[in-house]
Coordinates of C-alpha atoms in Angstrom, one line a residue:
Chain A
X391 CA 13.2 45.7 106.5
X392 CA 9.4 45.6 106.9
X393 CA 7.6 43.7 104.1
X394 CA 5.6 46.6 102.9
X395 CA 9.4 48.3 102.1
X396 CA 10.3 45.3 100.5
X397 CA 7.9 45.2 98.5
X398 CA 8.6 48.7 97.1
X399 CA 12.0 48.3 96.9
X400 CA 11.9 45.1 94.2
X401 CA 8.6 47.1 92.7
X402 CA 11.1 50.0 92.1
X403 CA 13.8 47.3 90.5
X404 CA 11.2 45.7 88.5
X405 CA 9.8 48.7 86.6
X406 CA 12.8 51.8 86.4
X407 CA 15.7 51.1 84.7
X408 CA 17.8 52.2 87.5
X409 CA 17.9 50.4 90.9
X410 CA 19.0 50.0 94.2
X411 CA 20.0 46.6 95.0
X412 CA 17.7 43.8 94.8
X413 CA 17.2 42.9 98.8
X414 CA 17.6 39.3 99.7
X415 CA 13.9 38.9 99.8
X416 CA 11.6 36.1 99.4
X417 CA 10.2 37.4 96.4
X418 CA 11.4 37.2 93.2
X419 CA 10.3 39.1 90.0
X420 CA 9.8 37.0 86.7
X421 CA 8.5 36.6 83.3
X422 CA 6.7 33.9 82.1
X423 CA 6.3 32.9 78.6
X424 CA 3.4 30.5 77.7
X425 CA 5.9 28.6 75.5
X426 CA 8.9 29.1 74.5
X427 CA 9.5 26.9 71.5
X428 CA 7.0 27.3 68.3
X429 CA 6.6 25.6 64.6
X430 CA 4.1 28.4 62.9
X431 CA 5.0 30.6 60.6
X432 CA 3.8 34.4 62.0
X433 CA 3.3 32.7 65.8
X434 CA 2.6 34.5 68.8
X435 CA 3.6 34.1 72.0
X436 CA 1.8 35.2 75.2
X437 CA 3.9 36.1 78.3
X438 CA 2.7 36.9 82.3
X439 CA 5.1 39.1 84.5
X440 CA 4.8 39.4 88.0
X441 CA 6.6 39.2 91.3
X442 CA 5.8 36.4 93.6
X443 CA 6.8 34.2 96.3
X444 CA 5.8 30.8 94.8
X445 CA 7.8 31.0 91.1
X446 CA 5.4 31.5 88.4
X447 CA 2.3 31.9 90.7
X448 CA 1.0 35.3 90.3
X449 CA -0.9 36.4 93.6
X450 CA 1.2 39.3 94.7
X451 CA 2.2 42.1 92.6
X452 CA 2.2 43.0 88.7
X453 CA 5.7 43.6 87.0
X454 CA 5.3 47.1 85.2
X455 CA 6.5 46.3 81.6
X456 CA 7.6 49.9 81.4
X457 CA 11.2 48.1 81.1
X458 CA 10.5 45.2 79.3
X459 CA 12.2 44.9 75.9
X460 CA 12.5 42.6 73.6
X461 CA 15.7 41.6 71.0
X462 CA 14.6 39.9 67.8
X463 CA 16.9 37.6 65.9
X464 CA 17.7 40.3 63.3
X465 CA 19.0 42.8 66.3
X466 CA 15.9 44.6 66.1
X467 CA 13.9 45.5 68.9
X468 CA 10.1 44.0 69.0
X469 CA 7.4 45.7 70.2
X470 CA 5.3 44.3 73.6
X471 CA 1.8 44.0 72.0
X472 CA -2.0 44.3 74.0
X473 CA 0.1 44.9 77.3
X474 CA -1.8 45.2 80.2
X475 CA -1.6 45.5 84.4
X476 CA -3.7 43.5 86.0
X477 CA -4.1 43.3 89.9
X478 CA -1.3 40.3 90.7
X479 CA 0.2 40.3 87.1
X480 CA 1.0 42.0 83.8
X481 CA 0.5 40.3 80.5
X482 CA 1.8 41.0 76.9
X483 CA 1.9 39.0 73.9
X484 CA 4.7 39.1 71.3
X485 CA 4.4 38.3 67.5
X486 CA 7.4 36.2 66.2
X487 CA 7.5 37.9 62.6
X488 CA 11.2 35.9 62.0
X489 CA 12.2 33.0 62.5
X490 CA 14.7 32.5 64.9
X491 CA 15.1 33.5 68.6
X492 CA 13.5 36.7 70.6
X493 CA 15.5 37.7 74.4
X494 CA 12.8 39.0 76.5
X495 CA 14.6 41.4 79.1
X496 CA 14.7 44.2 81.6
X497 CA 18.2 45.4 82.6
X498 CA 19.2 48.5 84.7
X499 CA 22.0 49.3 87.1
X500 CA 23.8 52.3 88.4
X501 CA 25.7 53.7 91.3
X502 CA 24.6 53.7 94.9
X503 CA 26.2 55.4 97.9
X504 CA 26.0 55.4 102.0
X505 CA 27.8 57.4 104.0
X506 CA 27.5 58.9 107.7
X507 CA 27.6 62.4 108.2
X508 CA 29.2 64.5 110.8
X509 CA 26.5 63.9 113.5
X510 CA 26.8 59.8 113.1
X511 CA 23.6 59.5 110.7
X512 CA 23.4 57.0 107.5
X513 CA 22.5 58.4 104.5
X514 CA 21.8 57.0 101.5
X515 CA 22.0 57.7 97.7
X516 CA 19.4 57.4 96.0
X517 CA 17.2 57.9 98.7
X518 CA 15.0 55.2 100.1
X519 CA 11.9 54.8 97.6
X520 CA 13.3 57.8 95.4
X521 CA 14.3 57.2 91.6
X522 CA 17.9 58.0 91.2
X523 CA 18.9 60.5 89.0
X524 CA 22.9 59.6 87.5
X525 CA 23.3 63.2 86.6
X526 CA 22.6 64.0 90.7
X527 CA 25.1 61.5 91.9
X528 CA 28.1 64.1 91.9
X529 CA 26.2 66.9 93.4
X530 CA 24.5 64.9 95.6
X531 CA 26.7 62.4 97.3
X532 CA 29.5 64.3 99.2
X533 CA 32.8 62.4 98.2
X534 CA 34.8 63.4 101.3
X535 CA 32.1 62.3 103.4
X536 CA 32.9 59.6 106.4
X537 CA 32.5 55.8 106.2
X538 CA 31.7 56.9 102.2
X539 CA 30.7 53.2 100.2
X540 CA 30.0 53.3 96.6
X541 CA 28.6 50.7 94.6
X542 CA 28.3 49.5 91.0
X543 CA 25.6 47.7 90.8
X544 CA 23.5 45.8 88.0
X545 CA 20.2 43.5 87.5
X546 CA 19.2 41.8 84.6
X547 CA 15.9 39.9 84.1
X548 CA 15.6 37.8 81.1
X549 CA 13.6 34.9 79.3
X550 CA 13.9 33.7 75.7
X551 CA 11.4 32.6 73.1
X552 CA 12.3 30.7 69.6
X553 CA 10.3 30.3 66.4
X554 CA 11.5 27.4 64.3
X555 CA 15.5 26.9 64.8
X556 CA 17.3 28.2 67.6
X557 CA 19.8 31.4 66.7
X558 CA 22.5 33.0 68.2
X559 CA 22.6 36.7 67.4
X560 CA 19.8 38.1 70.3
X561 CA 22.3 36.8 72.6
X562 CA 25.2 38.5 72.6
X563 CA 26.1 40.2 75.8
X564 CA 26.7 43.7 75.9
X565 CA 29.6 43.5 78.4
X566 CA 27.7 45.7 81.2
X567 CA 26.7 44.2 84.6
X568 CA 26.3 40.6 85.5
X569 CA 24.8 38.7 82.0
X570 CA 24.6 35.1 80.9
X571 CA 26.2 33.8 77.8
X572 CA 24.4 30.8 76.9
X573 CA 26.8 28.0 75.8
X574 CA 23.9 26.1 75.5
X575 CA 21.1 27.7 73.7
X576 CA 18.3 28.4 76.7
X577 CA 15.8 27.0 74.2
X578 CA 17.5 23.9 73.8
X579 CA 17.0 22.5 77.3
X580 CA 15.8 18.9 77.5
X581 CA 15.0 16.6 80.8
X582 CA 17.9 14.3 81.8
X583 CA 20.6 16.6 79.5
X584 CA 22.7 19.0 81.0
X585 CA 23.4 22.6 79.9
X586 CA 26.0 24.7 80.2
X587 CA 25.9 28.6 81.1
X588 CA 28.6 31.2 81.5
X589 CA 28.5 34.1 83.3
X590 CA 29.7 37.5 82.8
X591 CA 30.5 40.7 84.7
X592 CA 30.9 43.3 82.5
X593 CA 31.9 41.2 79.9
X594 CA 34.6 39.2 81.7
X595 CA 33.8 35.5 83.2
X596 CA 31.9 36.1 86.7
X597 CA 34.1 33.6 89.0
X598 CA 32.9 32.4 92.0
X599 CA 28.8 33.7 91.4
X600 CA 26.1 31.9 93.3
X601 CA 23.5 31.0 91.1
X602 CA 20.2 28.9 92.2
X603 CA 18.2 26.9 89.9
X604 CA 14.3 26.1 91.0
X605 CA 11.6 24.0 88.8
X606 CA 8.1 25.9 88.5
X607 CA 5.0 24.5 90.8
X608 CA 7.0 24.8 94.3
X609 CA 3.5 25.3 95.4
X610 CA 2.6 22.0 94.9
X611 CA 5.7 20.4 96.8
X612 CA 7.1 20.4 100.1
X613 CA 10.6 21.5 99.4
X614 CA 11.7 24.1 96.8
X615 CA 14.3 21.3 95.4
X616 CA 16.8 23.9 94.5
X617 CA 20.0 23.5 92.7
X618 CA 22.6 25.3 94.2
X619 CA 26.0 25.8 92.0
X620 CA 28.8 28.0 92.0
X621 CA 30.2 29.3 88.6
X622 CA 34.1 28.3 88.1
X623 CA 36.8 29.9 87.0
X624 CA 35.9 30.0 83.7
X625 CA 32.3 31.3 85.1
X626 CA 30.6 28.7 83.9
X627 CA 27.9 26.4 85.3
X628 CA 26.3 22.8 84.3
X629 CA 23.3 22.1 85.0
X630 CA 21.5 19.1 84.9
X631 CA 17.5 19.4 84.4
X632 CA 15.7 16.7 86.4
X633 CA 12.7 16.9 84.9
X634 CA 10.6 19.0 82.2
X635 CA 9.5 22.2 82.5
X636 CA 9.6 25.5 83.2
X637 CA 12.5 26.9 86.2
X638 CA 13.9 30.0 87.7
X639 CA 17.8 30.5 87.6
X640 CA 19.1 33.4 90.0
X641 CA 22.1 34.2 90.1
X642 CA 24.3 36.9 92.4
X643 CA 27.5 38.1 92.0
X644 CA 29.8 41.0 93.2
X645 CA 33.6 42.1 93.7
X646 CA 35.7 45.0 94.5
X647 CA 36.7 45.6 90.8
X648 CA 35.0 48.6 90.6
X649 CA 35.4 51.4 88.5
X650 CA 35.8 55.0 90.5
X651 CA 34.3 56.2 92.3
X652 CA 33.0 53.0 92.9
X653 CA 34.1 50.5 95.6
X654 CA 32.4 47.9 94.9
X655 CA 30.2 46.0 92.1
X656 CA 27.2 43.7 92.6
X657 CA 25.1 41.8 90.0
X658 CA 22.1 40.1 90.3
X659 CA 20.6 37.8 86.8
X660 CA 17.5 35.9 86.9
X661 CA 15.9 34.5 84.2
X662 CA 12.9 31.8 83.6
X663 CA 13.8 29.0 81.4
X664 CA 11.7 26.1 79.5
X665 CA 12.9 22.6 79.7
X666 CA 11.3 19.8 77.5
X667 CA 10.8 16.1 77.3
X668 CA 12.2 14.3 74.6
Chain B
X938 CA 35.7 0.7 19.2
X939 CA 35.1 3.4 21.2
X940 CA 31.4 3.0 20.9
X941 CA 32.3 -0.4 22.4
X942 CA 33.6 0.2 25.7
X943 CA 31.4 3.1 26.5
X944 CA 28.4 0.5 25.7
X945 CA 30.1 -1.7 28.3
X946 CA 30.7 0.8 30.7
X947 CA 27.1 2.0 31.1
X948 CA 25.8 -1.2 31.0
X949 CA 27.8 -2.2 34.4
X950 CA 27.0 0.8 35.8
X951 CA 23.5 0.3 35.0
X952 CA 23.7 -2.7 36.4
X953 CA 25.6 -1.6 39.4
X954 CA 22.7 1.0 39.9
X955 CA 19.8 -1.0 39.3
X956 CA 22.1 -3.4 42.1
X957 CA 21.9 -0.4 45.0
X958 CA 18.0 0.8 44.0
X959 CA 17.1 -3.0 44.6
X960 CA 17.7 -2.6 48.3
X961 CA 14.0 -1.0 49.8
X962 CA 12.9 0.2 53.5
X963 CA 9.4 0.2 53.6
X964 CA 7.5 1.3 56.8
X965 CA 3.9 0.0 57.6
X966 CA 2.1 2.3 60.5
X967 CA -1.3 2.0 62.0
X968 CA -3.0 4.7 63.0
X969 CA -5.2 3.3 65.9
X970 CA -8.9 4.1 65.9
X971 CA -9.8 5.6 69.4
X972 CA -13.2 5.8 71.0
X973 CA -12.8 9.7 71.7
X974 CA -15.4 12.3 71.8
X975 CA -13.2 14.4 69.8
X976 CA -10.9 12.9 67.2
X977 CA -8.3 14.4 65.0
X978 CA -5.8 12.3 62.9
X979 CA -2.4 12.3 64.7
X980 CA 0.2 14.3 63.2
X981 CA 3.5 11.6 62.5
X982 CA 7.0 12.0 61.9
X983 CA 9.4 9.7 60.4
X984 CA 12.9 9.8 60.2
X985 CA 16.1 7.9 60.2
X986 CA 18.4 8.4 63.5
X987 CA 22.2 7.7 63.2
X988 CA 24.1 6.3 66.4
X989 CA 24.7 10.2 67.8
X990 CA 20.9 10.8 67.5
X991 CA 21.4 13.2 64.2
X992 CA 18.9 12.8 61.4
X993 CA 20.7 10.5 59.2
X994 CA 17.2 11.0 56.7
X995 CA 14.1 12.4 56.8
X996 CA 11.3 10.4 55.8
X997 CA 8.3 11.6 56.2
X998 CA 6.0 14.4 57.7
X999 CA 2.0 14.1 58.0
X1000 CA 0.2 17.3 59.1
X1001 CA -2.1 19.4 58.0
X1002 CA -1.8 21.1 54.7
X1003 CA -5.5 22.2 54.1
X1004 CA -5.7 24.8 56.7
X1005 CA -5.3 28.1 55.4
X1006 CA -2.2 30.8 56.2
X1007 CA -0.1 27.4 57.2
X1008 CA -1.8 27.2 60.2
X1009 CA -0.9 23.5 60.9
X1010 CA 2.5 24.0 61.6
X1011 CA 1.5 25.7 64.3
X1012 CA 1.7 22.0 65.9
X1013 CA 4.7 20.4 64.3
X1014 CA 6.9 21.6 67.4
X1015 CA 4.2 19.1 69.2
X1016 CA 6.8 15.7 67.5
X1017 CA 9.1 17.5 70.0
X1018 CA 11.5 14.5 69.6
X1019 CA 11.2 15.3 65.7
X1020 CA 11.7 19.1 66.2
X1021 CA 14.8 18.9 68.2
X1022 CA 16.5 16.3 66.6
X1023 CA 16.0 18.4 63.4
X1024 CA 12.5 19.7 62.2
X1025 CA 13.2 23.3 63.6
X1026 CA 15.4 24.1 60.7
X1027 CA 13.5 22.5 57.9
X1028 CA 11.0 25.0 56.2
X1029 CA 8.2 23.4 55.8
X1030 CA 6.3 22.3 53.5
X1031 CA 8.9 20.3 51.7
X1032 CA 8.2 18.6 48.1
X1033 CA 8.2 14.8 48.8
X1034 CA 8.7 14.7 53.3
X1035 CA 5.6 16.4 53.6
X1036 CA 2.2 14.8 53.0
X1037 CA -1.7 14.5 54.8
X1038 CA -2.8 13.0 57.9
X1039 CA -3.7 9.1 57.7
X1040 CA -6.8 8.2 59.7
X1041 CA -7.2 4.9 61.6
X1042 CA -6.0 1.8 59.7
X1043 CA -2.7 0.8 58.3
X1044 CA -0.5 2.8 55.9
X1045 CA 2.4 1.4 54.2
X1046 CA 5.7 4.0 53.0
X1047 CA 8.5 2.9 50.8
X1048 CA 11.4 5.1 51.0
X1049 CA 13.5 3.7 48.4
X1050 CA 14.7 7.1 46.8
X1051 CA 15.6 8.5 50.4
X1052 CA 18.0 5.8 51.8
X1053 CA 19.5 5.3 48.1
X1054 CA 22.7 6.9 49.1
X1055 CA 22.6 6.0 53.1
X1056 CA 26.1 5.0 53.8
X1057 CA 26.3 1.3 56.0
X1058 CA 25.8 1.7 59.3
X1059 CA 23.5 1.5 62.5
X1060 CA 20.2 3.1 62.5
X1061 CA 16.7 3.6 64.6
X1062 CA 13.7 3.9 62.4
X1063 CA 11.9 6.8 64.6
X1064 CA 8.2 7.3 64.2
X1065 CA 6.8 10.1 66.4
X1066 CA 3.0 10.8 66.2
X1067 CA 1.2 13.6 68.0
X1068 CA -2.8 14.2 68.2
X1069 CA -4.6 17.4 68.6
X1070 CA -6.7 16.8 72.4
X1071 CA -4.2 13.8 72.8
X1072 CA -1.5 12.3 73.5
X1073 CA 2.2 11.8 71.9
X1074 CA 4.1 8.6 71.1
X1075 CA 7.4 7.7 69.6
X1076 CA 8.9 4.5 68.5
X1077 CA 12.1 3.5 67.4
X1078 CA 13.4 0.2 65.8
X1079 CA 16.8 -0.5 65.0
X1080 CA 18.7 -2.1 62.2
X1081 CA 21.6 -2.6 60.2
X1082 CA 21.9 -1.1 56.9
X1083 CA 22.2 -2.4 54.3
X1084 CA 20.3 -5.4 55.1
X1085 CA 21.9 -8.5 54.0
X1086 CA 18.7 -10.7 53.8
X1087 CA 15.3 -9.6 53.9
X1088 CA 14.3 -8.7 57.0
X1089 CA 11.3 -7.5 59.6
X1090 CA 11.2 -5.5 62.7
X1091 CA 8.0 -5.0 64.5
X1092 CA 7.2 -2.6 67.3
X1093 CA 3.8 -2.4 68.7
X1094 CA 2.6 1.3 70.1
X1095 CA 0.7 1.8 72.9
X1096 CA -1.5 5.1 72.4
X1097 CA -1.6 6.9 69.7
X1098 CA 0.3 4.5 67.4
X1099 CA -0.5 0.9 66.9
X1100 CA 2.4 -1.5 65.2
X1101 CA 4.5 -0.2 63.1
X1102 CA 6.3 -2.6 60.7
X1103 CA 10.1 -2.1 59.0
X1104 CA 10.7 -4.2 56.0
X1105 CA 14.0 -4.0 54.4
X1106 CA 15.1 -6.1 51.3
X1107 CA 18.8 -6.5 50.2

């Protein structure tokens, strides 16, 4: 894949809420909160979104927010205020009315398909760079065709903001494509503790994911110092912060579990979390 | 008769209470004075931390209250051993935790009425102090309550607190 198609192709996943899977690319799209735990009443919170090589350094592309959403602690959705695109990076701010804690997210998924046709050529749906249409997939994707593959797959981009005392109830998974359930609260993260994350496919424990943990500021060392864990069978993971601040968790999943006409399922979860210093 | 023994029975329990409110923790902080361009009184925290690190008593909060719309709880997060361990689900301001910044010098804070009904056990007195354009500091002395004899504990800070002082009388 040449890196101009790359680039498209996790553009494409960033900003539509469908999406063809996530390639194994350097580059990784994320949102960055300015901080994640606040004490004022009425606070506001300002966020950067972009996708990058070096985690957290925005010099490549700007996220469109077209799919960002935001879950407040009453269930209700929050609205992105003074967004803007800039050249490398995308910026909103968010106003934490409640007390309690806000999921900042972008989630999509949806079938994809490859076949061959009669004369030995791949085809693909949805096309390459083309913005799938589920009500298509029927009409489009001949379901006798040869070396047919059909995948579920699912991303989910997330990062979590709290005013006051943590809560629970923005969340709750919603039992559809690969999702974390905290165990512990992500804005309870301290250097030298150890917190524990399950994950989910649709709604059941995701055994066996790969998930990769990397601290902010890679630019400023010579390795990435990445923690690389497996989830269990309870598809949970511990992880133990070495120092503060802020990291990238990715994780990947997939099965074949699917539902028909699907094959196969794949899940991909990042999400940026804070870690403090007691 | 009657009037008798109930005469008797609140004077022992007077007694017994007058017995318990005898026994006093009193901190003494100093704020240091710094040679900064630009100063602002640190905010502090004090508390009382049981053996699991939960708040066995709050003490004390100094931020502050002038600004208008609540604006300086906007740093109270910034005692981020304070918030965790239990500041985050207080509302603040509270009636008798909550009270102004203390400049340079040394303060002195009995909490007699908060550790009144502290059950015996072993404790850290925590003082956490954060400054606007500075740093953070927390220090922590441990004791034994109830103190048996009267007793001192000295800690000396390093930044932005200077010694801070634990007196406890049986």
């Amino acid at each position: 894949m040449t890196m101009s198609k790359r680039v498209m192709a996790l553009g494409f996943a960033a900003i539509t809420t469908m999406s063809v899977s996530l390639p194994t690319a350097a580059h990784r799209a994320w949102i960055l909160p300015v901080s994640t735990v606040l004490s004022s009443e009425d606070s506001w919170v300002s966020f950067d979104a972009a996708i990058s090589n070096d985690i957290f350094h925005p010099d490549y592309h700007a996220m469109g927010l077209d799919g960002v959403q935001v879950l407040g602690p009453d269930g209700q959705s929050v609205p992105l205020q003074n967004a803007s695109k800039g050249k490398h990076r995308s910026t909103f701010d968010l106003n934490l009315k409640a007390r309690g804690t806000y999921k900042i997210y972008s989630a999509g998924g949806g079938l994809t398909a490859r076949w061959e046709t009669e004369e030995g050529e791949r085809r693909f749906w949805p096309g390459r760079g083309e913005r799938p249409d589920p009500e298509k997939f029927k009409t489009e994707v001949p379901m006798d065709a040869k070396s047919l593959r059909i995948s579920q797959s699912s991303r989910r981009l997330e990062t979590f903001v709290t005013a006051g005392g943590p809560t629970d109830s923005a969340l709750k998974p919603t039992g559809s494509g690969l999702e974390l359930q905290p165990v512990t609260h992500p804005n309870d993260l301290y250097a030298g503790e150890t917190a524990t994350f399950r994950f989910l496919i649709d709604g059941e424990p995701a055994v066996g994911a790969e998930v990769s943990v990397i601290p902010g500021g890679s630019r400023y060392r010579n390795s990435q110092e990445e923690i690389k864990l497996t989830t269990d069978a309870k598809g949970n993971i511990a992880v133990t912060w070495p120092q503060a601040g802020m990291y990238f968790l990715e994780a990947e999943y997939s099965d074949d579990k699917a539902k028909a006409p699907a094959t196969s399922r794949r899940g991909s979860y990042t999400a940026t979390f804070e870690v403090l210093s007691l | 008769m009657f009037k008798g023994v109930g005469l008797s029975l609140s004077l022992t329990g007077l007694l017994v209470s007058s017995g318990v409110s005898a026994q006093s923790l009193t901190v003494e902080m100093e704020v240091p004075r710094l040679d900064v361009a630009e100063y602002h009184r640190p905010y502090v925290a004090m508390w009382l931390a049981a053996p699991d690190n939960s708040v066995a008593a709050q003490l004390a909060v100094l931020y502050d209250l002038e600004l208008k719309d609540e604006e300086g709880e906007k740093w109270l997060k910034d005692m981020r051993q304070w918030w965790r361990r239990g500041g985050r689900s207080l509302d603040m301001p509270i009636d008798g935790l909550s009270g102004a910044t203390r400049g340079p010098g040394k303060h002195r804070f009995q909490f007699d009425d908060r550790v009144s009904d502290l059950p015996a056990g072993d404790y850290r007195l925590m003082v956490e102090a954060a400054r606007e354009v500075g740093g953070r500091e927390l220090i922590a002395i441990p004791f034994q309550w109830p103190p048996t004899a009267p007793a001192s504990h000295a800690q000396q800070g390093n930044d932005e607190l200077g010694a801070v002082v634990l007196e406890l009388r049986p």
